[in-house]
Amino acid sequence: LTTVKSYTETLLDGAIDEKEVAIHFLNVMDKEADRMTALVKDLLELSRIDNSQIQLNMELLDMHALVDEVVEAQSIHIEKQGHKLVYEVADEKDYFIKGDSARIKQVMHNIVSNAIKYSPDPGTITVKLSKDKEEHIVVEISDTGLGIPKEDLSRIFERFYRVDKARSRKLGGTGLGLSIAKELVELHKGKIDIKSEPGVGTTVILQFNEERVQENEEFM
């Protein structure tokens, strides 16, 4: 807001008559307005979560199909940034959970977007779908990006916490995306964890309880 206000005042004071300067100022104001819009949306989302106003549309979900959809949607952005996409699905028959399709896709889109943003070109974005020994459904999203220092990992899900504040600001981050992702995963009685090594990359691990499906049961 301070940036928008100061640039507006400068334009009103006469800079608007200098076309190149005015266009530059307006571009900065446009980007700052986008950042504020994103921030307000994220704050409203957290407010709804805090006040138990989020209503999940719980249904039987095929996670294989859902992850396919997210990977397909994000593949364009991955390739556009010069990254390589690797998508692996373990040889399992069923990947069903009970969940809200829109919310789980929201979480995965957010994590993949982070992987794209924080990976220097060219990088590799890897998405894996599997089951662990306890038969949980596991989605792993990895990048070959900047990585997160060990001292920051314990705070990575805190609201407004950013490892690289300058880079996050430049890329339009609000510092709330991972906080929202954690809240939404836990509302599904799932778990989210992050493993990272500076200079090597980061892996975000989503774990959901498997839902047993009868052969004749319908699912979305």
XYZ file of N, CA and C in Angstrom:
660
model
N 0.831 -1.205 0.000
C 0.000 0.000 0.000
C 0.861 1.248 0.000
N 1.958 1.213 0.767
C 2.866 2.360 0.805
C 3.453 2.636 -0.579
N 3.834 1.560 -1.279
C 4.387 1.704 -2.626
C 3.359 2.296 -3.574
N 2.150 1.757 -3.549
C 1.089 2.251 -4.427
C 0.785 3.717 -4.125
N 0.705 4.047 -2.839
C 0.406 5.424 -2.426
C 1.495 6.395 -2.899
N 2.762 6.043 -2.683
C 3.852 6.948 -3.043
C 3.970 7.118 -4.551
N 3.762 6.031 -5.292
C 3.823 6.129 -6.745
C 2.651 6.942 -7.288
N 1.485 6.784 -6.677
C 0.316 7.560 -7.100
C 0.550 9.048 -6.876
N 1.086 9.381 -5.699
C 1.361 10.784 -5.390
C 2.382 11.381 -6.355
N 3.391 10.585 -6.711
C 4.408 11.067 -7.655
C 3.793 11.332 -9.025
N 2.900 10.449 -9.457
C 2.218 10.642 -10.741
C 1.359 11.902 -10.700
N 0.630 12.092 -9.594
C -0.242 13.273 -9.464
C 0.564 14.561 -9.398
N 1.818 14.447 -8.894
C 2.667 15.633 -8.784
C 3.328 16.037 -10.109
N 3.032 15.283 -11.172
C 3.562 15.684 -12.478
C 4.253 14.600 -13.269
N 4.621 13.480 -12.618
C 5.326 12.410 -13.338
C 4.465 11.780 -14.424
N 3.140 11.964 -14.325
C 2.241 11.384 -15.321
C 2.487 11.954 -16.721
N 3.091 13.139 -16.772
C 3.370 13.766 -18.071
C 4.602 13.175 -18.753
N 5.396 12.416 -17.984
C 6.562 11.741 -18.562
C 6.172 10.298 -18.852
N 5.909 10.015 -20.112
C 5.296 8.745 -20.499
C 6.051 7.515 -20.004
N 7.369 7.454 -20.228
C 8.140 6.275 -19.834
C 8.115 6.068 -18.322
N 8.278 7.156 -17.589
C 8.247 7.080 -16.121
C 6.866 6.649 -15.647
N 5.828 7.226 -16.248
C 4.450 6.909 -15.866
C 4.140 5.433 -16.106
N 4.562 4.910 -17.252
C 4.315 3.497 -17.564
C 5.034 2.590 -16.580
N 6.282 2.954 -16.248
C 7.041 2.158 -15.266
C 6.328 2.162 -13.910
N 5.913 3.323 -13.464
C 5.219 3.445 -12.187
C 3.926 2.618 -12.187
N 3.178 2.695 -13.277
C 1.907 1.976 -13.369
C 2.125 0.459 -13.362
N 3.204 0.002 -13.986
C 3.513 -1.430 -13.966
C 3.830 -1.900 -12.548
N 4.592 -1.078 -11.816
C 4.902 -1.412 -10.425
C 3.624 -1.449 -9.594
N 2.759 -0.475 -9.775
C 1.502 -0.411 -9.032
C 0.605 -1.605 -9.353
N 0.621 -2.015 -10.611
C -0.177 -3.171 -11.029
C 0.294 -4.439 -10.324
N 1.616 -4.628 -10.257
C 2.174 -5.808 -9.589
C 1.882 -5.777 -8.088
N 1.988 -4.597 -7.479
C 1.703 -4.478 -6.049
C 0.227 -4.751 -5.757
N -0.639 -4.324 -6.663
C -2.079 -4.591 -6.503
C -2.348 -6.090 -6.587
N -1.649 -6.777 -7.493
C -1.793 -8.236 -7.594
C -1.340 -8.916 -6.307
N -0.229 -8.430 -5.730
C 0.273 -9.000 -4.472
C -0.740 -8.796 -3.349
N -1.339 -7.624 -3.287
C -2.330 -7.349 -2.240
C -3.578 -8.215 -2.421
N -3.982 -8.419 -3.666
C -5.143 -9.271 -3.943
C -4.886 -10.694 -3.467
N -3.690 -11.212 -3.794
C -3.327 -12.560 -3.366
C -3.278 -12.664 -1.851
N -2.716 -11.643 -1.207
C -2.608 -11.635 0.247
C -3.983 -11.632 0.908
N -4.888 -10.794 0.413
C -6.245 -10.716 0.973
C -6.966 -12.053 0.804
N -6.817 -12.676 -0.357
C -7.459 -13.980 -0.589
C -6.943 -15.024 0.400
N -5.612 -15.047 0.598
C -5.035 -16.015 1.525
C -5.465 -15.741 2.963
N -5.530 -14.477 3.343
C -5.967 -14.128 4.700
C -7.427 -14.523 4.934
N -8.267 -14.311 3.934
C -9.669 -14.715 4.040
C -9.794 -16.234 4.169
N -8.960 -16.945 3.415
C -8.968 -18.407 3.486
C -8.586 -18.883 4.885
N -7.522 -18.309 5.449
C -7.104 -18.692 6.793
C -8.143 -18.308 7.833
N -8.792 -17.180 7.626
C -9.841 -16.749 8.553
C -10.987 -17.748 8.559
N -11.358 -18.227 7.377
C -12.433 -19.230 7.297
C -12.025 -20.528 7.985
N -10.760 -20.909 7.805
C -10.272 -22.131 8.452
C -10.275 -21.957 9.970
N -9.751 -20.815 10.451
C -9.677 -20.551 11.890
C -11.051 -20.545 12.547
N -12.039 -20.084 11.802
C -13.390 -19.976 12.352
C -14.297 -21.145 11.963
N -13.654 -22.217 11.489
C -14.384 -23.446 11.106
C -15.494 -23.162 10.107
N -15.228 -22.245 9.190
C -16.213 -21.901 8.170
C -15.958 -22.604 6.841
N -14.925 -23.439 6.819
C -14.631 -24.218 5.609
C -15.508 -25.458 5.618
N -16.279 -25.630 4.585
C -17.113 -26.817 4.454
C -16.522 -27.705 3.371
N -16.033 -28.855 3.785
C -15.422 -29.776 2.839
C -16.481 -30.655 2.197
N -16.402 -30.777 0.893
C -17.309 -31.655 0.150
C -16.650 -33.030 0.060
N -16.783 -33.805 1.128
C -16.091 -35.083 1.216
C -16.768 -36.140 0.344
N -15.942 -36.772 -0.470
C -16.440 -37.835 -1.345
C -15.299 -38.806 -1.616
N -15.619 -39.907 -2.214
C -14.604 -40.885 -2.565
C -13.831 -40.389 -3.783
N -12.512 -40.283 -3.636
C -11.684 -39.730 -4.709
C -10.669 -40.743 -5.197
N -10.475 -40.770 -6.491
C -9.405 -41.553 -7.092
C -8.192 -40.637 -7.199
N -7.236 -40.815 -6.304
C -6.083 -39.921 -6.267
C -5.224 -40.034 -7.522
N -5.232 -41.205 -8.143
C -4.464 -41.352 -9.389
C -4.998 -40.382 -10.446
N -6.317 -40.356 -10.605
C -6.935 -39.460 -11.587
C -6.731 -38.003 -11.191
N -6.826 -37.725 -9.894
C -6.685 -36.351 -9.414
C -5.267 -35.819 -9.630
N -4.262 -36.638 -9.306
C -2.876 -36.220 -9.512
C -2.589 -36.070 -11.005
N -3.142 -36.972 -11.820
C -3.016 -36.850 -13.281
C -3.469 -35.470 -13.745
N -4.607 -35.037 -13.216
C -5.189 -33.757 -13.619
C -4.289 -32.586 -13.227
N -3.753 -32.634 -12.011
C -2.869 -31.562 -11.547
C -1.589 -31.520 -12.375
N -1.010 -32.679 -12.622
C 0.233 -32.750 -13.396
C 0.009 -32.233 -14.816
N -1.097 -32.603 -15.417
C -1.392 -32.136 -16.773
C -1.535 -30.617 -16.806
N -2.244 -30.064 -15.813
C -2.460 -28.615 -15.768
C -1.152 -27.858 -15.544
N -0.270 -28.414 -14.712
C 0.978 -27.729 -14.369
C 2.091 -27.975 -15.393
N 1.942 -28.980 -16.233
C 3.007 -29.330 -17.179
C 3.355 -28.175 -18.112
N 2.346 -27.391 -18.480
C 2.576 -26.243 -19.355
C 3.482 -25.228 -18.673
N 3.197 -24.941 -17.392
C 3.993 -23.971 -16.644
C 5.415 -24.493 -16.417
N 5.522 -25.795 -16.167
C 6.837 -26.402 -15.939
C 7.705 -26.274 -17.188
N 7.132 -26.627 -18.334
C 7.878 -26.564 -19.594
C 8.187 -25.119 -19.986
N 7.245 -24.217 -19.699
C 7.433 -22.806 -20.037
C 8.638 -22.223 -19.309
N 8.882 -22.709 -18.091
C 10.019 -22.222 -17.300
C 11.316 -22.958 -17.633
N 11.254 -23.863 -18.590
C 12.454 -24.586 -19.004
C 12.790 -25.777 -18.137
N 11.840 -26.206 -17.286
C 12.076 -27.351 -16.411
C 11.661 -28.663 -17.071
N 12.161 -29.729 -16.516
C 11.781 -31.076 -16.948
C 10.774 -31.640 -15.944
N 9.761 -32.329 -16.437
C 8.746 -32.935 -15.575
C 8.926 -34.447 -15.551
N 8.969 -35.004 -14.351
C 9.013 -36.457 -14.166
C 7.803 -36.852 -13.335
N 7.002 -37.766 -13.848
C 5.792 -38.200 -13.144
C 5.822 -39.717 -13.008
N 5.803 -40.187 -11.766
C 5.893 -41.617 -11.501
C 4.727 -42.084 -10.627
N 4.143 -43.206 -11.022
C 3.066 -43.821 -10.235
C 3.453 -45.262 -9.958
N 3.512 -45.622 -8.680
C 3.853 -46.996 -8.313
C 2.774 -47.948 -8.813
N 3.176 -49.160 -9.078
C 2.260 -50.143 -9.671
C 1.285 -50.674 -8.622
N 0.289 -49.862 -8.321
C -0.762 -50.241 -7.380
C -2.107 -50.136 -8.077
N -3.048 -50.950 -7.653
C -4.354 -50.956 -8.306
C -5.208 -49.775 -7.895
N -5.289 -49.531 -6.585
C -6.216 -48.524 -6.082
C -5.508 -47.414 -5.315
N -5.982 -46.185 -5.536
C -5.480 -45.016 -4.808
C -6.666 -44.159 -4.377
N -7.517 -44.724 -3.551
C -8.723 -44.015 -3.162
C -8.613 -43.418 -1.760
N -9.160 -42.211 -1.615
C -9.249 -41.569 -0.310
C -10.621 -40.900 -0.203
N -10.953 -40.480 0.998
C -12.132 -39.643 1.194
C -11.639 -38.211 1.319
N -12.141 -37.328 0.474
C -11.649 -35.962 0.536
C -12.434 -35.003 -0.333
N -12.045 -33.740 -0.247
C -12.632 -32.682 -1.060
C -11.712 -32.468 -2.259
N -12.184 -32.805 -3.427
C -11.371 -32.757 -4.640
C -10.759 -31.371 -4.874
N -11.579 -30.328 -4.773
C -11.107 -28.969 -5.049
C -10.007 -28.551 -4.083
N -10.167 -28.923 -2.805
C -9.197 -28.504 -1.791
C -7.866 -29.249 -1.936
N -7.936 -30.526 -2.249
C -6.700 -31.296 -2.404
C -5.945 -30.829 -3.648
N -6.686 -30.531 -4.704
C -6.038 -29.991 -5.901
C -5.425 -28.622 -5.611
N -6.100 -27.826 -4.791
C -5.571 -26.521 -4.400
C -4.220 -26.673 -3.716
N -4.123 -27.638 -2.807
C -2.874 -27.888 -2.091
C -1.766 -28.291 -3.065
N -2.063 -29.232 -3.942
C -1.037 -29.726 -4.859
C -0.614 -28.669 -5.877
N -1.571 -27.891 -6.370
C -1.227 -26.810 -7.297
C -0.284 -25.814 -6.616
N -0.573 -25.507 -5.358
C 0.267 -24.561 -4.612
C 1.691 -25.081 -4.473
N 1.826 -26.360 -4.139
C 3.154 -26.941 -3.919
C 3.932 -27.050 -5.224
N 3.262 -27.472 -6.294
C 3.948 -27.566 -7.588
C 4.369 -26.170 -8.064
N 3.494 -25.189 -7.848
C 3.829 -23.807 -8.238
C 5.061 -23.316 -7.503
N 5.159 -23.642 -6.206
C 6.348 -23.280 -5.430
C 7.599 -23.945 -6.005
N 7.462 -25.236 -6.353
C 8.599 -25.974 -6.915
C 9.084 -25.321 -8.200
N 8.150 -24.872 -9.013
C 8.504 -24.208 -10.275
C 9.202 -22.876 -9.993
N 8.615 -22.084 -9.099
C 9.136 -20.738 -8.824
C 10.526 -20.744 -8.217
N 10.781 -21.713 -7.342
C 12.034 -21.696 -6.597
C 13.095 -22.623 -7.174
N 12.908 -23.062 -8.422
C 13.912 -23.877 -9.101
C 14.572 -23.063 -10.201
N 15.884 -22.846 -10.106
C 16.583 -22.144 -11.187
C 16.471 -22.937 -12.477
N 16.367 -22.234 -13.599
C 16.271 -22.910 -14.894
C 17.641 -23.461 -15.307
N 17.696 -24.639 -15.943
C 16.603 -25.603 -16.012
C 16.628 -26.511 -14.781
N 15.468 -26.892 -14.308
C 15.387 -27.775 -13.155
C 14.527 -28.984 -13.478
N 14.345 -29.831 -12.488
C 13.498 -31.010 -12.657
C 12.442 -31.026 -11.564
N 11.188 -31.112 -11.976
C 10.067 -31.225 -11.035
C 9.580 -32.671 -11.100
N 9.582 -33.337 -9.964
C 9.187 -34.746 -9.920
C 7.957 -34.926 -9.048
N 6.966 -35.623 -9.581
C 5.740 -35.933 -8.832
C 5.627 -37.451 -8.750
N 5.499 -37.969 -7.533
C 5.392 -39.416 -7.341
C 4.123 -39.742 -6.551
N 3.447 -40.795 -6.979
C 2.263 -41.291 -6.262
C 2.537 -42.735 -5.876
N 2.358 -43.048 -4.590
C 2.658 -44.404 -4.120
C 1.888 -44.689 -2.830
N 2.158 -45.856 -2.255
C 1.631 -46.208 -0.938
C 2.807 -46.567 -0.050
N 2.708 -46.194 1.241
C 3.774 -46.572 2.159
C 3.461 -47.914 2.810
N 4.291 -48.319 3.755
C 4.117 -49.629 4.385
C 2.813 -49.746 5.152
N 2.314 -48.598 5.628
C 1.047 -48.604 6.379
C -0.156 -48.428 5.456
N 0.084 -48.521 4.147
C -0.982 -48.397 3.149
C -1.580 -46.993 3.085
N -0.819 -45.975 3.485
C -1.253 -44.601 3.267
C -0.993 -44.233 1.813
N -1.830 -43.351 1.274
C -1.592 -42.813 -0.063
C -0.598 -41.672 0.085
N 0.493 -41.711 -0.668
C 1.558 -40.723 -0.528
C 1.818 -40.020 -1.859
N 1.806 -38.688 -1.814
C 2.162 -37.878 -2.981
C 3.427 -37.097 -2.619
N 4.465 -37.261 -3.419
C 5.718 -36.543 -3.206
C 5.963 -35.592 -4.374
N 6.226 -34.339 -4.058
C 6.506 -33.327 -5.076
C 7.895 -32.770 -4.791
N 8.821 -33.040 -5.706
C 10.223 -32.670 -5.498
C 10.694 -31.689 -6.555
N 11.693 -30.892 -6.175
C 12.322 -29.996 -7.139
C 13.838 -30.046 -6.962
N 14.541 -29.451 -7.885
C 16.003 -29.365 -7.804
C 16.396 -27.911 -7.586
N 15.613 -27.253 -6.752
C 15.762 -25.820 -6.548
C 16.745 -25.417 -5.477
N 16.476 -24.259 -4.890
C 17.400 -23.632 -3.951
C 17.550 -24.403 -2.650
N 16.501 -25.125 -2.266
C 16.541 -25.834 -0.997
C 16.270 -24.911 0.179
N 16.062 -25.501 1.337
C 15.733 -24.751 2.548
C 16.744 -25.083 3.638
N 17.376 -24.080 4.237
C 18.340 -24.338 5.321
C 17.677 -25.096 6.476
N 18.461 -25.916 7.146
C 17.953 -26.752 8.227
C 17.268 -25.931 9.309
N 17.833 -24.761 9.618
C 17.273 -23.943 10.697
C 15.907 -23.350 10.333
N 15.574 -23.332 9.054
C 14.283 -22.782 8.622
C 13.186 -23.832 8.507
N 13.573 -25.101 8.389
C 12.589 -26.162 8.136
C 11.510 -26.244 9.217
N 11.914 -26.059 10.473
C 10.952 -26.190 11.576
C 9.908 -25.075 11.570
N 10.175 -23.989 10.835
C 9.266 -22.845 10.829
C 8.560 -22.665 9.486
N 8.795 -23.572 8.564
C 8.352 -23.369 7.185
C 6.830 -23.274 7.042
N 6.081 -23.862 7.989
C 4.620 -23.811 7.906
C 4.016 -22.657 8.700
N 4.874 -21.840 9.328
C 4.361 -20.689 10.073
C 3.805 -19.636 9.108
N 2.776 -18.961 9.542
C 2.172 -17.924 8.711
C 3.131 -16.759 8.505
N 3.235 -16.328 7.274
C 4.076 -15.211 6.849
C 5.578 -15.510 6.903
N 5.937 -16.747 7.247
C 7.363 -17.055 7.316
C 7.895 -17.332 5.910
N 8.980 -16.641 5.557
C 9.603 -16.846 4.244
C 11.097 -17.049 4.437
N 11.627 -18.045 3.759
C 13.058 -18.329 3.867
C 13.862 -17.226 3.191
N 13.484 -16.883 1.969
C 14.168 -15.837 1.205
C 13.161 -14.726 0.942
N 13.133 -13.736 1.822
C 12.112 -12.694 1.748
C 12.191 -11.895 0.453
N 13.398 -11.581 0.022
C 13.567 -10.776 -1.193
C 13.057 -11.542 -2.412
N 13.429 -12.820 -2.499
C 13.000 -13.626 -3.652
C 11.499 -13.877 -3.621
N 10.947 -14.135 -2.432
C 9.511 -14.367 -2.297
C 8.725 -13.144 -2.736
N 9.200 -11.978 -2.332
C 8.526 -10.742 -2.711
C 8.575 -10.548 -4.224
N 9.738 -10.807 -4.804
C 9.912 -10.648 -6.250
C 8.983 -11.578 -7.016
N 8.778 -12.797 -6.492
C 7.953 -13.791 -7.172
C 6.483 -13.709 -6.778
N 6.145 -12.786 -5.904
C 4.747 -12.585 -5.565
C 4.221 -13.442 -4.432
N 5.122 -14.043 -3.646
C 4.669 -14.901 -2.558
C 4.080 -14.108 -1.397
N 3.101 -14.703 -0.708
C 2.477 -14.035 0.441
C 2.992 -14.580 1.769
N 3.665 -15.732 1.736
C 4.122 -16.354 2.974
C 3.028 -17.124 3.677
N 1.909 -17.353 2.976
C 0.772 -18.048 3.594
C 0.414 -19.362 2.902
N 0.982 -19.598 1.735
C 0.600 -20.774 0.946
C 0.789 -22.092 1.662
N 1.959 -22.285 2.273
C 2.219 -23.552 2.962
C 1.399 -23.674 4.247
N 1.112 -22.549 4.881
C 0.257 -22.577 6.079
C -1.135 -23.067 5.712
N -1.654 -22.553 4.611
C -2.980 -22.972 4.139
C -2.957 -24.442 3.742
N -1.896 -24.858 3.046
C -1.778 -26.258 2.626
C -1.799 -27.187 3.842
N -1.044 -26.833 4.885
C -0.990 -27.652 6.100
C -2.367 -27.755 6.750
N -3.055 -26.633 6.858
C -4.384 -26.626 7.478
C -5.350 -27.516 6.694
N -5.323 -27.405 5.365
C -6.248 -28.172 4.533
C -5.944 -29.673 4.587
N -4.664 -30.016 4.583
C -4.293 -31.437 4.670
C -4.732 -32.015 6.007
N -4.528 -31.255 7.073
C -4.908 -31.750 8.397
C -6.421 -31.834 8.565
N -7.166 -30.972 7.860
C -8.630 -31.097 7.874
C -9.075 -32.417 7.235
N -8.221 -32.977 6.388
C -8.487 -34.282 5.772
C -7.895 -35.418 6.608
N -7.421 -35.075 7.824
C -6.769 -36.034 8.717
C -5.519 -36.642 8.067
N -4.878 -35.835 7.221
C -3.647 -36.255 6.577
C -2.450 -35.578 7.203
N -1.284 -35.780 6.614
C -0.044 -35.189 7.109
C 0.730 -34.567 5.948
N 1.470 -33.512 6.251
C 2.338 -32.879 5.267
C 3.703 -32.685 5.905
N 4.740 -33.008 5.155
C 6.097 -32.884 5.676
C 7.004 -32.357 4.560
N 8.121 -31.775 4.944
C 9.072 -31.240 3.967
C 10.479 -31.718 4.305
N 11.159 -32.211 3.281
C 12.572 -32.557 3.395
C 13.326 -31.688 2.396
N 14.450 -31.145 2.824
C 15.160 -30.236 1.935
C 16.639 -30.169 2.267
N 17.420 -29.865 1.242
C 18.845 -29.666 1.395
C 19.261 -28.490 0.526
N 19.852 -27.472 1.131
C 20.264 -26.296 0.364
C 21.137 -26.658 -0.835
N 20.796 -26.093 -1.978
C 21.562 -26.340 -3.185
C 21.231 -27.629 -3.895
N 20.400 -28.459 -3.269
C 20.025 -29.753 -3.861
C 18.559 -29.773 -4.265
N 17.688 -29.322 -3.354
C 16.272 -29.282 -3.675
C 15.385 -29.595 -2.494
N 14.099 -29.615 -2.748
C 13.093 -29.791 -1.704
C 12.068 -30.828 -2.126
N 11.601 -31.613 -1.159
C 10.526 -32.575 -1.396
C 9.421 -32.339 -0.381
N 8.209 -32.135 -0.877
C 7.040 -32.007 -0.012
C 6.282 -33.332 -0.079
N 5.966 -33.875 1.085
C 5.325 -35.191 1.163
C 3.925 -35.041 1.748
N 2.930 -35.464 0.978
C 1.535 -35.462 1.427
C 1.113 -36.903 1.700
N 0.484 -37.122 2.836
C 0.071 -38.469 3.217
C -1.408 -38.469 3.585
N -2.170 -39.361 2.960
C -3.609 -39.456 3.221
C -3.978 -40.893 3.577
N -5.037 -41.024 4.367
C -5.526 -42.351 4.717
C -6.215 -42.985 3.522
N -5.868 -44.225 3.265
C -6.491 -44.940 2.156
C -7.934 -45.297 2.497
N -8.795 -45.221 1.501
C -10.198 -45.607 1.670
C -10.435 -46.878 0.873
N -10.835 -47.923 1.586
C -11.120 -49.192 0.907
C -12.392 -49.061 0.081
N -12.374 -49.611 -1.105
C -13.495 -49.460 -2.026
C -14.051 -50.819 -2.409
N -15.366 -50.907 -2.312
C -16.039 -52.110 -2.797
C -16.090 -52.068 -4.317
N -16.098 -53.207 -4.959
C -16.048 -53.260 -6.417
C -17.182 -52.509 -7.082
N -18.356 -52.521 -6.452
C -19.523 -51.871 -7.061
C -19.721 -50.434 -6.613
N -18.820 -49.932 -5.787
C -18.973 -48.571 -5.247
C -18.578 -47.541 -6.292
N -19.398 -46.472 -6.384
C -19.115 -45.417 -7.339
C -18.171 -44.392 -6.702
N -17.385 -43.750 -7.551
C -16.499 -42.716 -7.065
C -16.383 -41.627 -8.107
N -15.910 -40.440 -7.619
C -15.717 -39.307 -8.516
C -14.256 -39.298 -9.011
